[in-house]
CSV table of C-alpha atoms in Angstrom, one decimal:
chain,number,residue,atom,x,y,z
A,716,MET,CA,-20.9,-7.4,-19.7
A,717,PHE,CA,-21.3,-8.5,-16.1
A,718,LEU,CA,-19.5,-11.1,-14.0
A,719,ARG,CA,-21.7,-14.2,-14.2
A,720,GLN,CA,-19.7,-16.8,-12.3
A,721,ILE,CA,-17.0,-16.8,-9.6
A,722,GLY,CA,-15.5,-19.9,-8.1
A,723,GLN,CA,-13.6,-23.0,-8.9
A,724,LYS,CA,-16.0,-25.3,-10.7
A,725,LEU,CA,-17.2,-23.0,-13.5
A,726,LYS,CA,-19.3,-23.7,-16.5
A,727,ILE,CA,-16.9,-22.6,-19.2
A,728,PRO,CA,-18.2,-22.0,-22.8
A,729,THR,CA,-16.1,-23.8,-25.4
A,730,THR,CA,-15.3,-20.4,-27.1
A,731,SER,CA,-13.8,-18.9,-24.0
A,732,ARG,CA,-10.1,-18.1,-23.6
A,733,THR,CA,-8.3,-19.4,-20.5
A,734,ILE,CA,-5.7,-17.1,-18.9
A,735,ASN,CA,-3.0,-18.6,-16.8
A,736,ALA,CA,-2.8,-16.2,-13.8
A,737,SER,CA,-0.6,-18.3,-11.6
A,738,GLY,CA,1.4,-16.2,-9.2
A,739,MET,CA,-0.6,-13.1,-10.1
A,740,LEU,CA,-3.3,-11.1,-8.5
A,741,VAL,CA,-6.8,-10.7,-9.9
A,742,MET,CA,-8.2,-7.2,-9.0
A,743,PRO,CA,-11.0,-4.8,-10.1
A,744,GLY,CA,-10.0,-2.6,-12.9
A,745,GLY,CA,-8.7,0.8,-11.8
A,746,ILE,CA,-10.8,3.9,-11.7
A,747,ASP,CA,-9.0,7.2,-12.4
A,748,PRO,CA,-11.3,9.9,-11.0
A,749,HIS,CA,-9.4,12.9,-12.4
A,750,VAL,CA,-8.4,13.3,-16.0
A,751,HIS,CA,-8.5,16.1,-18.6
A,752,LEU,CA,-8.9,14.8,-22.1
A,753,LYS,CA,-9.1,17.1,-25.1
A,754,LEU,CA,-8.9,19.9,-22.5
A,755,PRO,CA,-9.5,23.3,-24.0
A,756,THR,CA,-7.2,26.0,-22.7
A,757,LEU,CA,-5.3,29.0,-24.1
A,758,ASN,CA,-7.1,28.5,-27.5
A,759,ILE,CA,-5.7,24.9,-27.8
A,760,ASN,CA,-6.6,21.4,-26.7
A,761,SER,CA,-4.5,18.9,-24.8
A,762,VAL,CA,-3.0,16.4,-27.2
A,763,ASP,CA,-4.7,13.3,-25.8
A,764,ASP,CA,-8.3,13.1,-26.9
A,765,PHE,CA,-10.8,10.6,-25.5
A,766,TYR,CA,-9.5,7.7,-27.6
A,767,ALA,CA,-5.8,8.2,-26.9
A,768,GLY,CA,-6.4,8.9,-23.2
A,769,THR,CA,-8.6,5.9,-22.6
A,770,LYS,CA,-6.3,3.7,-24.6
A,771,ALA,CA,-3.5,4.7,-22.3
A,772,ALA,CA,-5.7,4.1,-19.3
A,773,LEU,CA,-6.4,0.5,-20.4
A,774,SER,CA,-2.7,-0.2,-20.9
A,775,GLY,CA,-2.1,0.8,-17.3
A,776,GLY,CA,-4.9,-1.3,-15.8
A,777,THR,CA,-7.5,1.5,-15.5
A,778,THR,CA,-10.9,0.6,-16.9
A,779,MET,CA,-12.8,3.7,-16.1
A,780,ILE,CA,-12.0,7.4,-16.1
A,781,ILE,CA,-13.8,10.6,-14.9
A,782,ASP,CA,-13.2,13.7,-16.9
A,783,SER,CA,-14.1,17.3,-16.0
A,784,VAL,CA,-16.4,19.3,-18.3
A,785,THR,CA,-15.1,22.8,-18.5
A,786,PRO,CA,-17.7,25.2,-19.9
A,787,ALA,CA,-16.5,28.2,-21.9
A,788,LYS,CA,-17.2,31.6,-20.4
A,789,ASN,CA,-21.0,32.2,-20.3
A,790,GLU,CA,-21.7,28.7,-21.7
A,791,SER,CA,-24.5,26.8,-20.0
A,792,LEU,CA,-23.5,23.6,-18.1
A,793,ILE,CA,-25.9,21.7,-20.3
A,794,ALA,CA,-24.4,22.9,-23.5
A,795,ALA,CA,-20.9,22.1,-22.2
A,796,TYR,CA,-22.0,18.7,-21.1
A,797,GLU,CA,-23.4,17.9,-24.5
A,798,ARG,CA,-20.2,19.1,-26.2
A,799,TYR,CA,-18.1,16.8,-24.1
A,800,ARG,CA,-20.4,13.9,-24.7
A,801,SER,CA,-20.1,14.5,-28.5
A,802,TRP,CA,-16.3,14.3,-28.1
A,803,ALA,CA,-16.2,11.2,-25.9
A,804,ASP,CA,-19.1,8.9,-26.9
A,805,PRO,CA,-17.7,7.9,-30.4
A,806,ASN,CA,-14.2,7.6,-29.1
A,807,VAL,CA,-13.8,6.2,-25.6
A,808,ALA,CA,-12.1,2.8,-25.3
A,809,CYS,CA,-13.1,2.4,-21.6
A,810,ASP,CA,-16.1,3.5,-19.6
A,811,TYR,CA,-16.2,7.1,-18.4
A,812,GLY,CA,-18.1,9.6,-16.3
A,813,LEU,CA,-18.2,13.4,-16.2
A,814,SER,CA,-17.8,15.9,-13.5
A,815,MET,CA,-18.9,19.5,-14.1
A,816,VAL,CA,-16.8,22.6,-13.6
A,817,VAL,CA,-18.6,25.5,-12.0
A,818,ARG,CA,-16.8,28.7,-13.0
A,819,GLU,CA,-19.4,31.1,-11.8
A,820,PHE,CA,-22.5,30.9,-9.6
A,821,ASP,CA,-25.9,32.5,-10.1
A,822,ASP,CA,-29.5,31.5,-10.4
A,823,ARG,CA,-29.0,30.1,-13.9
A,824,VAL,CA,-26.1,27.9,-12.8
A,825,LYS,CA,-27.9,26.8,-9.7
A,826,LEU,CA,-30.8,25.5,-11.8
A,827,GLU,CA,-28.5,23.9,-14.3
A,828,MET,CA,-26.7,22.1,-11.6
A,829,SER,CA,-29.9,20.4,-10.5
A,830,GLN,CA,-30.8,19.6,-14.1
A,831,VAL,CA,-27.5,17.9,-15.0
A,832,VAL,CA,-27.8,15.8,-11.8
A,833,GLN,CA,-31.4,14.8,-12.4
A,834,ASN,CA,-31.3,14.3,-16.2
A,835,LYS,CA,-27.6,13.8,-17.3
A,836,GLY,CA,-26.1,11.4,-14.8
A,837,VAL,CA,-23.7,14.0,-13.3
A,838,ASN,CA,-23.0,13.5,-9.5
A,839,SER,CA,-20.1,15.8,-8.8
A,840,PHE,CA,-19.1,19.4,-9.4
A,841,LYS,CA,-15.6,20.9,-9.5
A,842,PHE,CA,-14.7,24.4,-8.2
A,843,TYR,CA,-11.4,26.2,-8.7
A,844,MET,CA,-9.9,28.5,-6.0
A,845,ALA,CA,-7.2,29.5,-8.6
A,846,TYR,CA,-7.0,31.1,-12.0
A,847,VAL,CA,-8.1,34.7,-11.5
A,848,GLY,CA,-10.3,36.1,-14.2
A,849,ASP,CA,-10.9,32.6,-15.7
A,850,LEU,CA,-12.0,29.6,-13.6
A,851,GLN,CA,-11.6,31.0,-10.1
A,852,VAL,CA,-14.8,31.4,-7.9
A,853,THR,CA,-15.0,33.6,-4.9
A,854,ASP,CA,-15.5,32.3,-1.4
A,855,ARG,CA,-19.1,33.4,-1.5
A,856,GLN,CA,-19.7,31.6,-4.7
A,857,LEU,CA,-17.9,28.5,-3.4
A,858,TYR,CA,-20.1,28.4,-0.3
A,859,GLN,CA,-23.2,28.9,-2.4
A,860,GLY,CA,-22.0,26.1,-4.7
A,861,PHE,CA,-21.5,23.8,-1.8
A,862,LEU,CA,-25.1,24.5,-0.6
A,863,GLN,CA,-26.4,23.6,-4.0
A,864,CYS,CA,-24.3,20.4,-4.2
A,865,LYS,CA,-25.8,19.3,-0.8
A,866,ASP,CA,-29.3,20.1,-2.0
A,867,CYS,CA,-29.0,18.1,-5.2
A,868,GLY,CA,-27.0,15.3,-3.8
A,869,ALA,CA,-23.7,15.8,-5.6
A,870,LEU,CA,-20.1,15.7,-4.4
A,871,ALA,CA,-18.2,19.0,-4.3
A,872,ARG,CA,-14.6,18.8,-5.7
A,873,VAL,CA,-12.1,21.6,-5.2
A,874,HIS,CA,-8.8,22.7,-6.7
A,875,ALA,CA,-7.4,24.3,-3.6
A,876,GLU,CA,-4.8,27.2,-4.1
A,877,VAL,CA,-4.9,30.8,-3.1
A,878,GLY,CA,-5.6,32.2,-6.5
A,879,ASP,CA,-5.5,35.9,-5.7
A,880,LEU,CA,-2.0,35.7,-4.1
A,881,ILE,CA,-0.8,33.5,-7.0
A,882,HIS,CA,-2.0,36.2,-9.4
A,883,GLU,CA,-0.2,39.0,-7.6
A,884,LYS,CA,3.0,36.9,-7.3
A,885,GLN,CA,2.9,36.2,-11.0
A,886,LYS,CA,2.8,39.9,-11.8
A,887,GLU,CA,5.6,40.6,-9.4
A,888,LEU,CA,7.8,37.9,-10.9
A,889,ILE,CA,7.2,39.0,-14.5
A,890,SER,CA,8.0,42.6,-13.6
A,891,GLN,CA,11.3,41.3,-12.1
A,892,GLY,CA,12.2,39.6,-15.4
A,893,ILE,CA,11.5,36.1,-14.1
A,894,THR,CA,9.6,34.7,-17.1
A,895,GLY,CA,10.8,31.1,-17.3
A,896,PRO,CA,9.1,27.9,-15.9
A,897,GLU,CA,10.7,28.5,-12.6
A,898,GLY,CA,8.4,31.4,-12.1
A,899,HIS,CA,5.5,29.0,-12.0
A,900,ILE,CA,6.6,27.3,-8.8
A,901,GLN,CA,7.9,30.5,-7.3
A,902,SER,CA,4.4,32.0,-7.6
A,903,ARG,CA,2.7,29.0,-6.0
A,904,PRO,CA,4.3,28.2,-2.5
A,905,GLU,CA,3.0,25.1,-0.8
A,906,GLU,CA,1.5,27.3,2.0
A,907,TYR,CA,-1.1,28.4,-0.6
A,908,GLN,CA,-2.3,24.9,-0.9
A,909,THR,CA,-2.5,24.5,2.8
A,910,GLU,CA,-4.5,27.7,3.4
A,911,ALA,CA,-6.9,27.1,0.6
A,912,THR,CA,-7.5,23.5,1.6
A,913,SER,CA,-8.3,24.6,5.2
A,914,ARG,CA,-10.6,27.3,3.9
A,915,ALA,CA,-12.4,24.9,1.6
A,916,CYS,CA,-12.9,22.5,4.5
A,917,LEU,CA,-14.3,25.3,6.7
A,918,LEU,CA,-16.8,26.4,4.0
A,919,ALA,CA,-17.9,22.8,3.4
A,920,LYS,CA,-18.4,22.3,7.1
A,921,GLU,CA,-20.6,25.4,7.3
A,922,ALA,CA,-22.5,24.3,4.2
A,923,ASN,CA,-22.7,20.7,5.6
A,924,CYS,CA,-21.5,19.5,2.3
A,925,PRO,CA,-19.2,16.5,1.5
A,926,LEU,CA,-15.9,17.7,0.1
A,927,TYR,CA,-13.3,16.1,-2.2
A,928,ILE,CA,-10.0,17.9,-2.5
A,929,VAL,CA,-8.3,17.0,-5.8
A,930,HIS,CA,-4.5,16.6,-6.4
A,931,VAL,CA,-3.2,17.0,-2.9
A,932,MET,CA,0.5,17.8,-3.6
A,933,SER,CA,1.9,18.9,-0.3
A,934,LYS,CA,2.3,17.8,3.3
A,935,GLY,CA,0.4,20.8,4.5
A,936,ALA,CA,-2.6,20.2,2.3
A,937,ALA,CA,-2.7,16.5,3.4
A,938,ASP,CA,-2.5,17.6,7.1
A,939,ALA,CA,-5.3,20.2,6.6
A,940,ILE,CA,-7.6,17.3,5.4
A,941,GLY,CA,-6.5,15.2,8.3
A,942,ASN,CA,-7.2,18.0,10.7
A,943,ALA,CA,-10.7,18.6,9.2
A,944,ARG,CA,-11.5,14.9,9.5
A,945,LYS,CA,-10.7,14.9,13.2
A,946,ILE,CA,-13.7,17.2,13.8
A,947,VAL,CA,-16.6,15.3,15.4
A,948,GLY,CA,-18.6,13.5,12.7
A,949,TYR,CA,-16.1,13.5,9.9
A,950,THR,CA,-14.8,10.0,10.3
A,951,ALA,CA,-18.0,8.4,11.5
A,952,CYS,CA,-19.7,8.5,8.2
A,953,SER,CA,-19.9,5.6,5.8
A,954,PHE,CA,-18.7,5.9,2.2
A,955,LEU,CA,-21.9,4.3,1.1
A,956,SER,CA,-24.4,6.6,2.8
A,957,PHE,CA,-22.6,9.9,3.1
A,958,PHE,CA,-25.5,12.0,1.7
A,959,LEU,CA,-27.9,10.4,4.2
A,960,ILE,CA,-26.0,11.3,7.4
A,961,LEU,CA,-26.1,14.8,8.7
A,962,CYS,CA,-22.4,15.5,8.9
A,963,THR,CA,-19.7,16.8,6.6
A,964,MET,CA,-16.9,14.7,5.3
A,965,VAL,CA,-13.7,15.6,3.6
A,966,PHE,CA,-11.8,13.3,1.2
A,967,GLY,CA,-8.4,13.8,-0.4
A,968,GLU,CA,-6.9,12.7,-3.7
A,969,ALA,CA,-3.2,12.1,-4.4
A,970,VAL,CA,-1.9,12.0,-7.9
A,971,GLY,CA,0.8,9.9,-9.7
A,972,SER,CA,3.1,12.9,-10.2
A,973,GLY,CA,3.0,13.6,-6.4
A,974,LEU,CA,3.6,10.0,-5.4
A,975,SER,CA,6.2,9.1,-7.9
A,976,GLY,CA,9.3,10.7,-6.4
A,977,VAL,CA,9.8,12.8,-9.5
A,978,ASN,CA,12.0,15.7,-8.6
A,979,GLY,CA,10.1,18.9,-8.4
A,980,SER,CA,13.3,20.8,-9.1
A,981,LYS,CA,13.2,19.8,-12.7
A,982,ILE,CA,11.1,22.9,-13.3
A,983,PHE,CA,14.4,24.7,-12.9
A,984,ASP,CA,16.1,22.7,-15.7
A,985,PRO,CA,18.0,24.9,-18.0
A,986,MET,CA,16.4,23.2,-21.0
A,987,PHE,CA,13.0,25.0,-21.5
A,988,ARG,CA,11.4,21.8,-22.9
A,989,THR,CA,12.2,19.8,-19.8
A,990,ALA,CA,11.3,22.5,-17.3
A,991,ALA,CA,8.0,23.4,-19.1
A,992,ALA,CA,7.0,19.7,-19.3
A,993,HIS,CA,6.9,19.7,-15.5
A,994,VAL,CA,4.6,22.7,-15.2
A,995,MET,CA,1.4,21.6,-13.4
A,996,SER,CA,-0.8,23.1,-10.7
A,997,PRO,CA,-0.3,22.7,-7.9
A,998,PRO,CA,3.4,22.1,-8.6
A,999,ILE,CA,5.3,19.0,-7.8
A,1000,SER,CA,6.9,19.5,-4.4
A,1001,LEU,CA,10.6,20.5,-4.0
A,1002,ASP,CA,10.6,18.4,-0.8
A,1003,GLY,CA,11.9,15.0,-1.7
A,1004,SER,CA,10.1,13.4,1.3
A,1005,THR,CA,6.7,14.6,0.2
A,1006,SER,CA,5.9,11.6,-2.0
A,1007,LYS,CA,6.4,9.1,0.9
A,1008,TYR,CA,4.4,11.4,3.2
A,1009,LEU,CA,1.5,11.3,0.8
A,1010,MET,CA,1.7,7.5,0.5
A,1011,ASP,CA,1.7,7.3,4.2
A,1012,SER,CA,-1.4,9.5,4.3
A,1013,LEU,CA,-3.1,7.1,1.9
A,1014,ALA,CA,-2.1,4.2,4.1
A,1015,ALA,CA,-3.5,5.9,7.2
A,1016,GLY,CA,-6.8,6.9,5.6
A,1017,GLN,CA,-6.0,10.6,5.6
A,1018,LEU,CA,-6.1,10.6,1.8
A,1019,HIS,CA,-8.5,8.2,0.0
A,1020,THR,CA,-8.0,8.0,-3.8
A,1021,THR,CA,-5.3,8.1,-6.4
A,1022,ALA,CA,-5.7,9.9,-9.7
A,1023,SER,CA,-3.5,11.1,-12.5
A,1024,ASP,CA,-4.8,14.6,-13.3
A,1025,HIS,CA,-3.7,13.6,-16.8
A,1026,ALA,CA,-3.6,16.7,-19.0
A,1027,VAL,CA,-0.8,16.5,-21.6
A,1028,PHE,CA,0.5,19.1,-24.0
A,1029,ASP,CA,3.3,18.5,-26.4
A,1030,SER,CA,6.5,20.5,-26.5
A,1031,ARG,CA,5.2,22.8,-29.2
A,1032,GLN,CA,2.2,23.7,-27.1
A,1033,LYS,CA,4.3,24.2,-23.9
A,1034,ALA,CA,6.5,26.6,-25.9
A,1035,LEU,CA,3.5,29.0,-26.0
A,1036,GLY,CA,4.9,30.2,-22.7
A,1037,LYS,CA,8.5,30.5,-23.8
A,1038,ASN,CA,8.7,34.1,-22.7
A,1039,ASP,CA,5.9,34.1,-20.1
A,1040,PHE,CA,5.5,31.2,-17.7
A,1041,THR,CA,1.8,32.2,-17.1
A,1042,LYS,CA,1.1,31.1,-20.7
A,1043,ILE,CA,2.6,27.6,-20.4
A,1044,PRO,CA,-0.3,25.1,-20.5
A,1045,ASN,CA,-0.5,23.4,-17.2
A,1046,GLY,CA,-0.5,19.6,-17.1
A,1047,VAL,CA,1.5,16.3,-17.1
A,1048,ASN,CA,0.8,12.7,-18.0
A,1049,GLY,CA,-0.1,9.8,-15.6
A,1050,VAL,CA,-3.3,7.9,-16.7
A,1051,GLU,CA,-1.2,5.0,-17.9
A,1052,GLU,CA,1.4,5.1,-15.2
A,1053,ARG,CA,-0.7,5.7,-12.1
A,1054,MET,CA,-1.4,2.2,-10.9
A,1055,MET,CA,2.1,1.0,-11.5
A,1056,LEU,CA,3.6,3.9,-9.6
A,1057,VAL,CA,1.2,3.4,-6.7
A,1058,TRP,CA,2.1,-0.3,-6.6
A,1059,ASP,CA,5.8,0.3,-6.7
A,1060,LYS,CA,5.9,3.2,-4.3
A,1061,GLY,CA,3.2,1.7,-2.0
A,1062,VAL,CA,3.1,-2.1,-2.0
A,1063,ASN,CA,6.7,-2.8,-2.9
A,1064,THR,CA,7.9,-0.5,-0.1
A,1065,GLY,CA,5.5,-2.1,2.5
A,1066,ILE,CA,3.6,1.1,3.1
A,1067,ILE,CA,0.3,-0.5,1.9
A,1068,ASP,CA,-0.9,-4.0,1.2
A,1069,PRO,CA,-2.6,-5.2,-2.0
A,1070,MET,CA,-6.1,-4.7,-0.4
A,1071,ARG,CA,-5.3,-1.1,0.3
A,1072,PHE,CA,-4.0,-0.8,-3.2
A,1073,VAL,CA,-7.4,-1.9,-4.6
A,1074,ALA,CA,-9.1,0.6,-2.3
A,1075,ILE,CA,-7.1,3.7,-3.3
A,1076,THR,CA,-6.9,2.8,-7.0
A,1077,SER,CA,-10.5,1.6,-7.6
A,1078,ALA,CA,-12.9,0.8,-4.8
A,1079,ASN,CA,-12.9,4.1,-2.9
A,1080,ALA,CA,-13.5,6.1,-6.1
A,1081,ALA,CA,-16.3,3.8,-7.1
A,1082,LYS,CA,-18.0,4.4,-3.7
A,1083,LEU,CA,-17.5,8.2,-3.8
A,1084,PHE,CA,-18.8,8.6,-7.3
A,1085,ASN,CA,-21.8,6.2,-6.9
A,1086,LEU,CA,-20.4,3.5,-9.1
A,1087,TYR,CA,-20.1,0.8,-6.4
A,1088,PRO,CA,-20.6,-2.2,-6.6
A,1089,LYS,CA,-21.0,-2.0,-10.4
A,1090,LYS,CA,-17.4,-0.8,-10.5
A,1091,GLY,CA,-14.5,-1.3,-8.0
A,1092,ARG,CA,-15.4,-4.8,-6.9
A,1093,ILE,CA,-15.1,-8.4,-8.2
A,1094,ALA,CA,-18.5,-9.8,-7.5
A,1095,LEU,CA,-21.5,-11.4,-9.2
A,1096,ASN,CA,-23.3,-8.9,-11.4
A,1097,SER,CA,-20.5,-6.3,-11.1
A,1098,ASP,CA,-19.1,-5.1,-14.4
A,1099,ALA,CA,-16.5,-7.5,-15.8
A,1100,ASP,CA,-13.7,-5.0,-15.5
A,1101,ILE,CA,-10.6,-6.9,-14.3
A,1102,VAL,CA,-6.9,-6.4,-14.2
A,1103,ILE,CA,-4.6,-9.4,-13.8
A,1104,TRP,CA,-1.6,-8.0,-12.1
A,1105,ASN,CA,1.9,-9.3,-12.4
A,1106,PRO,CA,3.8,-8.2,-9.2
A,1107,ARG,CA,7.2,-9.3,-10.5
A,1108,GLU,CA,7.2,-7.7,-14.0
A,1109,LYS,CA,9.4,-4.7,-14.4
A,1110,LYS,CA,8.6,-1.8,-16.7
A,1111,THR,CA,10.6,1.4,-17.5
A,1112,PHE,CA,8.5,4.4,-18.5
A,1113,SER,CA,9.4,6.2,-21.7
A,1114,ALA,CA,7.9,8.7,-24.1
A,1115,PHE,CA,8.9,6.4,-26.9
A,1116,SER,CA,6.7,3.5,-25.7
A,1117,HIS,CA,3.8,5.1,-23.9
A,1118,GLN,CA,0.3,5.2,-25.4
A,1119,SER,CA,-0.1,9.0,-25.0
A,1120,ASN,CA,0.2,11.4,-27.9
A,1121,SER,CA,2.6,13.5,-25.9
A,1122,ASP,CA,6.3,13.8,-26.9
A,1123,PHE,CA,7.4,13.9,-23.2
A,1124,ASN,CA,6.9,11.7,-20.2
A,1125,ILE,CA,7.7,13.2,-16.8
A,1126,PHE,CA,8.3,9.6,-15.5
A,1127,ASP,CA,10.9,8.9,-18.3
A,1128,GLY,CA,13.5,6.4,-17.1
A,1129,ILE,CA,11.7,5.4,-13.9
A,1130,THR,CA,11.6,1.6,-13.6
A,1131,VAL,CA,8.8,0.0,-11.5
A,1132,MET,CA,8.1,-3.5,-10.6
A,1133,GLY,CA,4.5,-4.6,-10.9
A,1134,SER,CA,2.3,-4.0,-13.9
A,1135,PRO,CA,-0.8,-5.2,-15.7
A,1136,TYR,CA,-0.5,-8.6,-17.4
A,1137,VAL,CA,-4.0,-8.6,-18.8
A,1138,THR,CA,-6.7,-5.9,-18.7
A,1139,ILE,CA,-10.3,-6.9,-19.2
A,1140,SER,CA,-13.0,-4.3,-19.9
A,1141,ARG,CA,-16.7,-5.3,-19.9
A,1142,GLY,CA,-15.6,-8.9,-20.4
A,1143,ARG,CA,-13.3,-8.2,-23.3
A,1144,ILE,CA,-9.5,-8.6,-23.2
A,1145,VAL,CA,-8.3,-5.1,-24.2
A,1146,PHE,CA,-4.6,-5.4,-23.1
A,1147,ALA,CA,-2.4,-8.4,-23.2
A,1148,ASP,CA,1.2,-9.2,-24.2
A,1149,ASN,CA,2.1,-5.5,-23.6
A,1150,LYS,CA,-0.3,-4.5,-26.4
A,1151,VAL,CA,-3.6,-2.7,-26.5
A,1152,LEU,CA,-6.1,-4.8,-28.6
A,1153,ASN,CA,-9.7,-5.4,-29.4
A,1154,LEU,CA,-10.8,-1.9,-28.5
A,1155,VAL,CA,-14.5,-1.2,-28.7
A,1156,ILE,CA,-16.5,1.9,-27.9
A,1157,ALA,CA,-17.3,1.9,-24.2
A,1158,CYS,CA,-20.1,3.7,-22.3
A,1159,PHE,CA,-20.9,6.8,-20.3
A,1160,LEU,CA,-21.9,6.0,-16.7
């Protein structure tokens, strides 16, 4: 359903419901461009499927998510795409899109990249510079993938860490008897993010391909993006026409876990359950000032979107790595909490204003992933995806009250001020009175 009228003297059908939004803000529904629902890894799937994950999204004011299709080894991109569609289409409670993971690059994959863009509605591809022997691509493959992204008009997304060094560090730590969750962060120094981000920017520049760095978790990685954007041509390009201008652009994504102020040292907690729950890649920074630095980067236009990287595993699944940290499934929650965290840490602190909040939680993602102005804007003929935001309402996060199927919430006990009062998806009220309601199957875009 589209927005048909905007103004003060509206023709209101007698069956319509009137919502008193006095003292509140009416904004476009949020877009979370980075989630992993029903993520297959280590012979298990993350506990939030497409229904649970999108239900959580709506309760946090997010009305669209973008998931990443991860093919199995030697599986075609098209087969993997169809598998994810079969998981999502009957179950999603909000609109969604799909990005494709490229885990190898050859002539077959090159052809399939073009096919999913032309025939399947995919407009971005994700490459991993980490996870040796599994998802990691070589620099040569990354460069070739960037060239193909440019040729087929797709956005390249990169998980930037130095995978080979991580792999060697993991082996060293295990041999030294360091097998607990602390080994995860010890094997992934922040410098690895910085170097890999800089390298990805260089390769994208040489390929003349727009680049989007996912989950920027460190000051160094944010600075690497800022430095790349200072090169002539990077900042002169418009969001709306970046495939039509002959220059490279780099965009950066912050995530809720990195902006929240959650203490990265919890990965050293003596209770395995708590420590393992905080295992994600890249890790949450041990530097307590990083979260503000990332928010400042969003305010300055050095970073551009906020996501959740929502990939949740319960305590039983995390315990698969009880004796070997490399076997702990990576991932934390955030699809429900993201917008509230950004408001509290950004707007309430005066770092950003409500307009910038809309940009980094919705509009910029809509523009980057070719959804604007259908999404990310309140305008005639845009989708009727709206969040009515109460800037004065307080909320305390808890694993006992969140919508996720996970039995742990890394934001447990954090109180924020500012949360959704009503969420509207395609013209239907789907969240009100702190309850998710009237859920209907949504659409792939």
